[in-house]
Amino acid sequence: MLVTKGIWKNFGKLSALKDVNIEFKEKGIIAIIGPNGAGKTTLVNVITGALREDSGKINLDGKEINRLPPHARIRMGISRTFQIPRPFSNLTVLENIRIGSLFSGNSNKREIEEDTERIMKLLGIKSIEGKQAGKLNTEERRLVDLGRALASRPKYIFIDEMGAGLAEGEVISLSKLIKKIQIEEEMSLIYVGHVMKLVKELESPVAVFSEGSPIFQGSFEEVISNDEIIKLYLGDRYAKN
Amino acid sequence: MKFNRNLKSFLILLAVLIVFYAAGPQFYSNGAFFETLAVFMILSLSFNLIYGFTGYLPFGYAAFFAIGAYGFGIGIIRNFGLVQSILMGGLFSLALGLIFSPMLKLRGAYFAIANLAAFEGVYYIISNQSLASITRGPYGISTSSVYNFQQTYWVSIGVLIFVVILTYLFRISNFGLALKAIRDDPLVASLSGINVGLYRSIAWLTSALFAGFSGAMFGWFLSFFYPESVFSINYSLFAIVFTIFGGAGTLIGPILGTGFLYTIYYSVGLFYPLYFTLIFGVLVILLILFLPEGLKKIISKYLKWEML
Ligand SMILES: Nc1ncnc2c1ncn2[C@@H]1O[C@H](COP(=O)(O)OP(=O)(O)O)[C@@H](O)[C@H]1O
Ligand SMILES: [Mg+2]
């Protein structure tokens, strides 16, 4: 189990995270939603070690991981993608995915090659394996970013906003892909985003973030029938009461 | 497949280098040219290990070269023996690399400037009168007791071969892949499990060690040198310009770049001793303006070959 206890993170006067207490189970999907600027990406940054929290604790299976650098956290199974995908642009697609596996603590050469192949096939990027990542289109960059994160055999993977800017049909196929990944790779998958349609398709529990902390947790149906959240997303006049 | 092709290029390169250095002096009997060419190839290849593989641009790089010459010279005047003195050249430089390593926390221009300042600092210490009992200060060091051109020449070629092998390993190994990833995006590299600080330090220290050896070879060849003979920013410029011109981050680039530009530099110096800094300077500016990525780019564009 991955648990945060009382996490605070300030940027100057702005508190991007305010006393965040949240638990992630070992298996399954959970969606974290909330309007832009709610602090979702900051939470991912803090959990993965890309940013240091100002206070609070992060526990993985009872062990405190706050002090660990990012490269140690991924070896413990915490992986992520980026809202704006960041593949290594001078490396090929294959090298990008291989790196995800190579430095994640697995030293079995054959397994590293197998994982790399499996992930490329799963994401449908095997055919472009020799292409330089800097020359890919946005969609391919997203997949390579995801592939790198997956190749580390994560126990927890945070997927940040993969659905933004997609058309309806693409959202459905992305949600299918996410579900398939979770089932085949058997990890805890945390989808972070604000595309409601995608969150609905995932049929997973939802945590709603607002102004730096989780204000609600429940099923998608509970979320969309909650007045507070409707106000948050659409403004006062859409709420029933 | 790709691995085999790289291996083939590598073996051909080794053969070409050995034949060149063995046969060259038969056709053009200027030993000093071939010796200094080898020294600067080692220096460029060492510089490439840090700049080409990590993107750090140390303007004071010549400090490693100079301290290498001094490590060697101090060993010789204290009668530590030839091999021990050569090793001292490398180790002095390695130690300096360790002392400088906190600088790796700085980026871009800050790193370049800090490095330049550090160069001046080391120069000041070495040339200082009050340390003359160790360094001979401003009076210079003589290593003429071990002067033996043929020996210097072949040991230099040996060191060169060693750096070539090392650079090849950087190129084809997972370690090299990690450095490339760090260069692209250090944060993502770290989030992918790469210990960024450690990997950078390894590249930095290896680079310093071999720059030290190139300095030791130079000091041995000179047989007498003042602080100014080795503490010259010109040697930083040599390493930087030769490497970038050939193609940073490759194995063949720094070798080609040094071979080509140093030959020009040397001939200009022979034929037009008065203007040679000027002519060479103009040439370098033109090259950087019109060929910023060096021969690597031309070769991949026109010969469709990704340089090893
Ligand atoms: N590195 C940063 N420096 C300063 N402010 C930041 C930084 N990262 C995020 N913020 C601010 O913190 C708040 C939360 O941002 P973020 O976590 O990206 O929200 P979300 O992902 O939910 O859209 C925003 O107001 C944002 O401007
Ligand atoms: Mg975000």
Tab-separated table of C-alpha atoms in Angstrom, chain A:
chain	number	residue	atom	x	y	z
A	1	MET	CA	0.000	0.000	0.000
A	2	LEU	CA	1.148	3.501	-0.875
A	3	VAL	CA	0.037	6.116	1.634
A	4	THR	CA	0.565	9.847	1.974
A	5	LYS	CA	0.154	11.480	5.364
A	6	GLY	CA	-0.339	15.206	5.765
A	7	ILE	CA	1.555	16.297	2.653
A	8	TRP	CA	2.035	20.031	2.179
A	9	LYS	CA	3.713	21.673	-0.769
A	10	ASN	CA	3.945	25.423	-1.244
A	11	PHE	CA	5.099	27.463	-4.202
A	12	GLY	CA	5.725	30.851	-2.649
A	13	LYS	CA	2.415	31.935	-1.152
A	14	LEU	CA	0.437	29.321	-3.036
A	15	SER	CA	-0.222	25.999	-1.333
A	16	ALA	CA	-0.419	23.487	-4.165
A	17	LEU	CA	-0.939	20.616	-1.701
A	18	LYS	CA	-2.715	21.108	1.619
A	19	ASP	CA	-2.563	18.283	4.092
A	20	VAL	CA	-3.062	15.507	1.568
A	21	ASN	CA	-3.941	12.126	3.061
A	22	ILE	CA	-4.603	9.500	0.446
A	23	GLU	CA	-4.147	5.734	0.073
A	24	PHE	CA	-3.464	3.695	-3.050
A	25	LYS	CA	-4.278	-0.003	-2.962
A	26	GLU	CA	-1.917	-2.592	-4.418
A	27	LYS	CA	-4.097	-3.554	-7.353
A	28	GLY	CA	-6.705	-1.894	-9.516
A	29	ILE	CA	-7.407	1.473	-11.051
A	30	ILE	CA	-8.215	4.723	-9.319
A	31	ALA	CA	-8.875	8.016	-11.056
A	32	ILE	CA	-7.810	11.334	-9.596
A	33	ILE	CA	-9.749	14.206	-11.056
A	34	GLY	CA	-10.114	17.876	-10.330
A	35	PRO	CA	-9.966	21.179	-12.142
A	36	ASN	CA	-6.771	22.588	-13.569
A	37	GLY	CA	-4.462	23.795	-10.846
A	38	ALA	CA	-5.983	21.543	-8.170
A	39	GLY	CA	-2.588	20.057	-7.371
A	40	LYS	CA	-2.848	16.662	-9.075
A	41	THR	CA	0.441	16.846	-10.954
A	42	THR	CA	2.152	18.288	-7.901
A	43	LEU	CA	1.028	15.238	-5.936
A	44	VAL	CA	2.531	12.956	-8.597
A	45	ASN	CA	5.742	15.008	-8.507
A	46	VAL	CA	5.999	14.680	-4.750
A	47	ILE	CA	5.228	10.957	-4.624
A	48	THR	CA	7.762	10.133	-7.340
A	49	GLY	CA	10.425	12.396	-5.871
A	50	ALA	CA	10.546	14.904	-8.729
A	51	LEU	CA	9.735	17.558	-6.114
A	52	ARG	CA	10.301	17.551	-2.369
A	53	GLU	CA	7.275	18.118	-0.148
A	54	ASP	CA	7.492	20.798	2.530
A	55	SER	CA	6.093	18.463	5.156
A	56	GLY	CA	4.276	15.170	5.513
A	57	LYS	CA	5.141	11.526	4.998
A	58	ILE	CA	4.998	9.067	2.135
A	59	ASN	CA	4.896	5.394	3.036
A	60	LEU	CA	5.290	2.398	0.766
A	61	ASP	CA	4.372	-0.888	2.428
A	62	GLY	CA	5.117	0.664	5.793
A	63	LYS	CA	8.508	2.086	4.760
A	64	GLU	CA	9.044	5.814	4.690
A	65	ILE	CA	10.300	6.867	1.254
A	66	ASN	CA	10.350	10.665	1.578
A	67	ARG	CA	14.109	10.861	1.733
A	68	LEU	CA	14.742	8.605	-1.227
A	69	PRO	CA	15.850	10.137	-4.542
A	70	PRO	CA	13.660	9.489	-7.605
A	71	HIS	CA	15.932	6.757	-8.946
A	72	ALA	CA	15.516	4.804	-5.731
A	73	ARG	CA	11.739	5.222	-5.703
A	74	ILE	CA	11.283	3.766	-9.156
A	75	ARG	CA	13.313	0.751	-8.086
A	76	MET	CA	10.753	0.300	-5.321
A	77	GLY	CA	8.041	0.247	-7.940
A	78	ILE	CA	6.741	3.814	-8.233
A	79	SER	CA	6.560	4.941	-11.835
A	80	ARG	CA	4.890	7.728	-13.787
A	81	THR	CA	4.209	9.355	-17.128
A	82	PHE	CA	4.182	13.086	-17.846
A	83	GLN	CA	1.284	15.381	-18.625
A	84	ILE	CA	3.411	16.719	-21.463
A	85	PRO	CA	5.157	13.529	-22.608
A	86	ARG	CA	8.918	13.592	-22.165
A	87	PRO	CA	10.546	10.761	-24.079
A	88	PHE	CA	14.340	10.994	-24.507
A	89	SER	CA	14.335	12.731	-27.846
A	90	ASN	CA	17.793	11.695	-29.051
A	91	LEU	CA	17.138	8.033	-28.318
A	92	THR	CA	15.140	5.618	-30.406
A	93	VAL	CA	11.754	4.303	-29.344
A	94	LEU	CA	13.361	0.976	-28.482
A	95	GLU	CA	16.073	2.631	-26.384
A	96	ASN	CA	13.475	4.702	-24.541
A	97	ILE	CA	11.532	1.629	-23.513
A	98	ARG	CA	14.685	-0.348	-22.742
A	99	ILE	CA	15.904	2.386	-20.401
A	100	GLY	CA	12.701	2.044	-18.424
A	101	SER	CA	13.556	-1.584	-17.828
A	102	LEU	CA	17.362	-1.400	-17.617
A	103	PHE	CA	17.644	0.868	-14.613
A	104	SER	CA	14.654	-0.278	-12.618
A	105	GLY	CA	16.630	-2.822	-10.640
A	106	ASN	CA	16.125	-5.855	-12.859
A	107	SER	CA	19.523	-7.237	-13.838
A	108	ASN	CA	18.321	-10.241	-15.811
A	109	LYS	CA	19.353	-9.463	-19.373
A	110	ARG	CA	16.820	-11.758	-21.014
A	111	GLU	CA	13.947	-10.377	-18.967
A	112	ILE	CA	14.968	-6.835	-19.894
A	113	GLU	CA	14.788	-7.702	-23.603
A	114	GLU	CA	11.508	-9.560	-23.107
A	115	ASP	CA	9.916	-6.738	-21.136
A	116	THR	CA	10.974	-4.234	-23.780
A	117	GLU	CA	9.447	-6.333	-26.565
A	118	ARG	CA	6.272	-7.062	-24.622
A	119	ILE	CA	5.631	-3.415	-23.777
A	120	MET	CA	6.223	-2.269	-27.360
A	121	LYS	CA	3.752	-4.854	-28.626
A	122	LEU	CA	1.201	-4.042	-25.935
A	123	LEU	CA	1.262	-0.362	-26.915
A	124	GLY	CA	1.498	-0.993	-30.646
A	125	ILE	CA	4.789	0.845	-31.123
A	126	LYS	CA	6.930	-2.106	-32.185
A	127	SER	CA	6.756	-0.973	-35.823
A	128	ILE	CA	8.449	2.348	-35.008
A	129	GLU	CA	11.075	0.948	-32.641
A	130	GLY	CA	14.007	2.307	-34.671
A	131	LYS	CA	12.621	5.832	-34.951
A	132	GLN	CA	14.200	8.655	-33.004
A	133	ALA	CA	11.784	9.806	-30.316
A	134	GLY	CA	12.336	13.460	-31.156
A	135	LYS	CA	10.739	12.841	-34.540
A	136	LEU	CA	7.508	11.267	-33.285
A	137	ASN	CA	4.037	12.807	-33.335
A	138	THR	CA	2.211	13.690	-30.109
A	139	GLU	CA	0.313	10.427	-29.928
A	140	GLU	CA	3.447	8.343	-30.405
A	141	ARG	CA	5.303	10.420	-27.833
A	142	ARG	CA	2.581	9.694	-25.308
A	143	LEU	CA	2.860	5.987	-25.948
A	144	VAL	CA	6.652	6.004	-25.677
A	145	ASP	CA	6.446	7.941	-22.416
A	146	LEU	CA	3.932	5.405	-21.134
A	147	GLY	CA	6.069	2.519	-22.393
A	148	ARG	CA	9.131	3.760	-20.538
A	149	ALA	CA	7.098	4.029	-17.360
A	150	LEU	CA	5.613	0.555	-17.821
A	151	ALA	CA	8.879	-1.190	-18.646
A	152	SER	CA	10.067	-0.787	-15.059
A	153	ARG	CA	7.492	-3.354	-13.897
A	154	PRO	CA	5.906	-0.787	-11.592
A	155	LYS	CA	3.792	-1.652	-8.586
A	156	TYR	CA	2.219	1.783	-8.794
A	157	ILE	CA	1.991	3.752	-11.992
A	158	PHE	CA	0.735	7.327	-12.206
A	159	ILE	CA	-0.582	8.265	-15.640
A	160	ASP	CA	-0.865	12.034	-15.820
A	161	GLU	CA	-3.515	13.453	-18.192
A	162	MET	CA	-3.107	11.112	-21.104
A	163	GLY	CA	-6.578	11.888	-22.381
A	164	ALA	CA	-6.359	15.648	-22.791
A	165	GLY	CA	-7.186	16.846	-26.277
A	166	LEU	CA	-8.422	13.509	-27.597
A	167	ALA	CA	-11.555	12.990	-29.684
A	168	GLU	CA	-14.441	10.875	-28.362
A	169	GLY	CA	-13.446	7.652	-30.152
A	170	GLU	CA	-9.845	8.037	-29.063
A	171	VAL	CA	-10.928	8.465	-25.459
A	172	ILE	CA	-12.725	5.121	-25.570
A	173	SER	CA	-9.785	3.284	-27.057
A	174	LEU	CA	-7.455	4.913	-24.531
A	175	SER	CA	-9.656	3.781	-21.652
A	176	LYS	CA	-9.616	0.260	-23.080
A	177	LEU	CA	-5.837	0.384	-23.307
A	178	ILE	CA	-5.522	1.580	-19.726
A	179	LYS	CA	-7.774	-1.221	-18.473
A	180	LYS	CA	-5.872	-3.773	-20.511
A	181	ILE	CA	-2.552	-2.558	-19.161
A	182	GLN	CA	-3.781	-2.802	-15.604
A	183	ILE	CA	-5.039	-6.344	-16.119
A	184	GLU	CA	-2.008	-7.631	-18.016
A	185	GLU	CA	0.653	-5.944	-15.935
A	186	GLU	CA	-1.241	-6.357	-12.641
A	187	MET	CA	-0.272	-3.147	-10.903
A	188	SER	CA	-1.983	-0.326	-9.142
A	189	LEU	CA	-2.790	2.222	-11.819
A	190	ILE	CA	-3.574	5.788	-10.883
A	191	TYR	CA	-5.107	7.744	-13.715
A	192	VAL	CA	-4.830	11.495	-13.221
A	193	GLY	CA	-6.907	13.748	-15.387
A	194	HIS	CA	-9.857	15.944	-15.925
A	195	VAL	CA	-11.454	14.348	-18.978
A	196	MET	CA	-14.763	13.164	-17.461
A	197	LYS	CA	-15.608	10.899	-20.333
A	198	LEU	CA	-12.424	8.910	-19.876
A	199	VAL	CA	-12.893	8.645	-16.132
A	200	LYS	CA	-16.412	7.330	-16.751
A	201	GLU	CA	-15.139	4.677	-19.154
A	202	LEU	CA	-12.575	3.478	-16.635
A	203	GLU	CA	-15.397	2.449	-14.241
A	204	SER	CA	-13.022	2.866	-11.337
A	205	PRO	CA	-13.210	4.605	-7.989
A	206	VAL	CA	-12.589	8.335	-8.212
A	207	ALA	CA	-10.865	10.833	-5.930
A	208	VAL	CA	-11.682	14.465	-6.530
A	209	PHE	CA	-9.067	17.129	-5.881
A	210	SER	CA	-9.794	20.762	-5.308
A	211	GLU	CA	-7.417	23.519	-4.270
A	212	GLY	CA	-4.713	21.219	-3.044
A	213	SER	CA	-6.573	18.431	-1.288
A	214	PRO	CA	-8.895	15.513	-1.974
A	215	ILE	CA	-12.443	16.616	-1.183
A	216	PHE	CA	-14.355	13.499	-2.150
A	217	GLN	CA	-13.874	9.806	-2.911
A	218	GLY	CA	-16.418	7.468	-4.419
A	219	SER	CA	-17.717	5.888	-7.606
A	220	PHE	CA	-18.113	7.873	-10.805
A	221	GLU	CA	-21.894	7.964	-10.329
A	222	GLU	CA	-21.543	9.305	-6.810
A	223	VAL	CA	-19.165	11.934	-8.037
A	224	ILE	CA	-21.406	13.241	-10.789
A	225	SER	CA	-24.428	13.395	-8.534
A	226	ASN	CA	-22.578	15.364	-5.897
A	227	ASP	CA	-23.560	19.024	-5.896
A	228	GLU	CA	-20.253	20.301	-4.555
A	229	ILE	CA	-18.387	18.699	-7.393
A	230	ILE	CA	-20.766	19.898	-10.055
A	231	LYS	CA	-20.255	23.416	-8.757
A	232	LEU	CA	-16.538	22.904	-8.811
A	233	TYR	CA	-16.523	21.801	-12.402
A	234	LEU	CA	-19.338	23.738	-14.015
A	235	GLY	CA	-20.060	26.651	-11.737
A	236	ASP	CA	-22.944	27.299	-9.328
A	237	ARG	CA	-25.806	27.497	-11.796
A	238	TYR	CA	-25.529	23.827	-12.824
A	239	ALA	CA	-25.989	22.500	-9.290
A	240	LYS	CA	-29.445	21.178	-8.473
A	241	ASN	CA	-29.806	23.079	-5.244
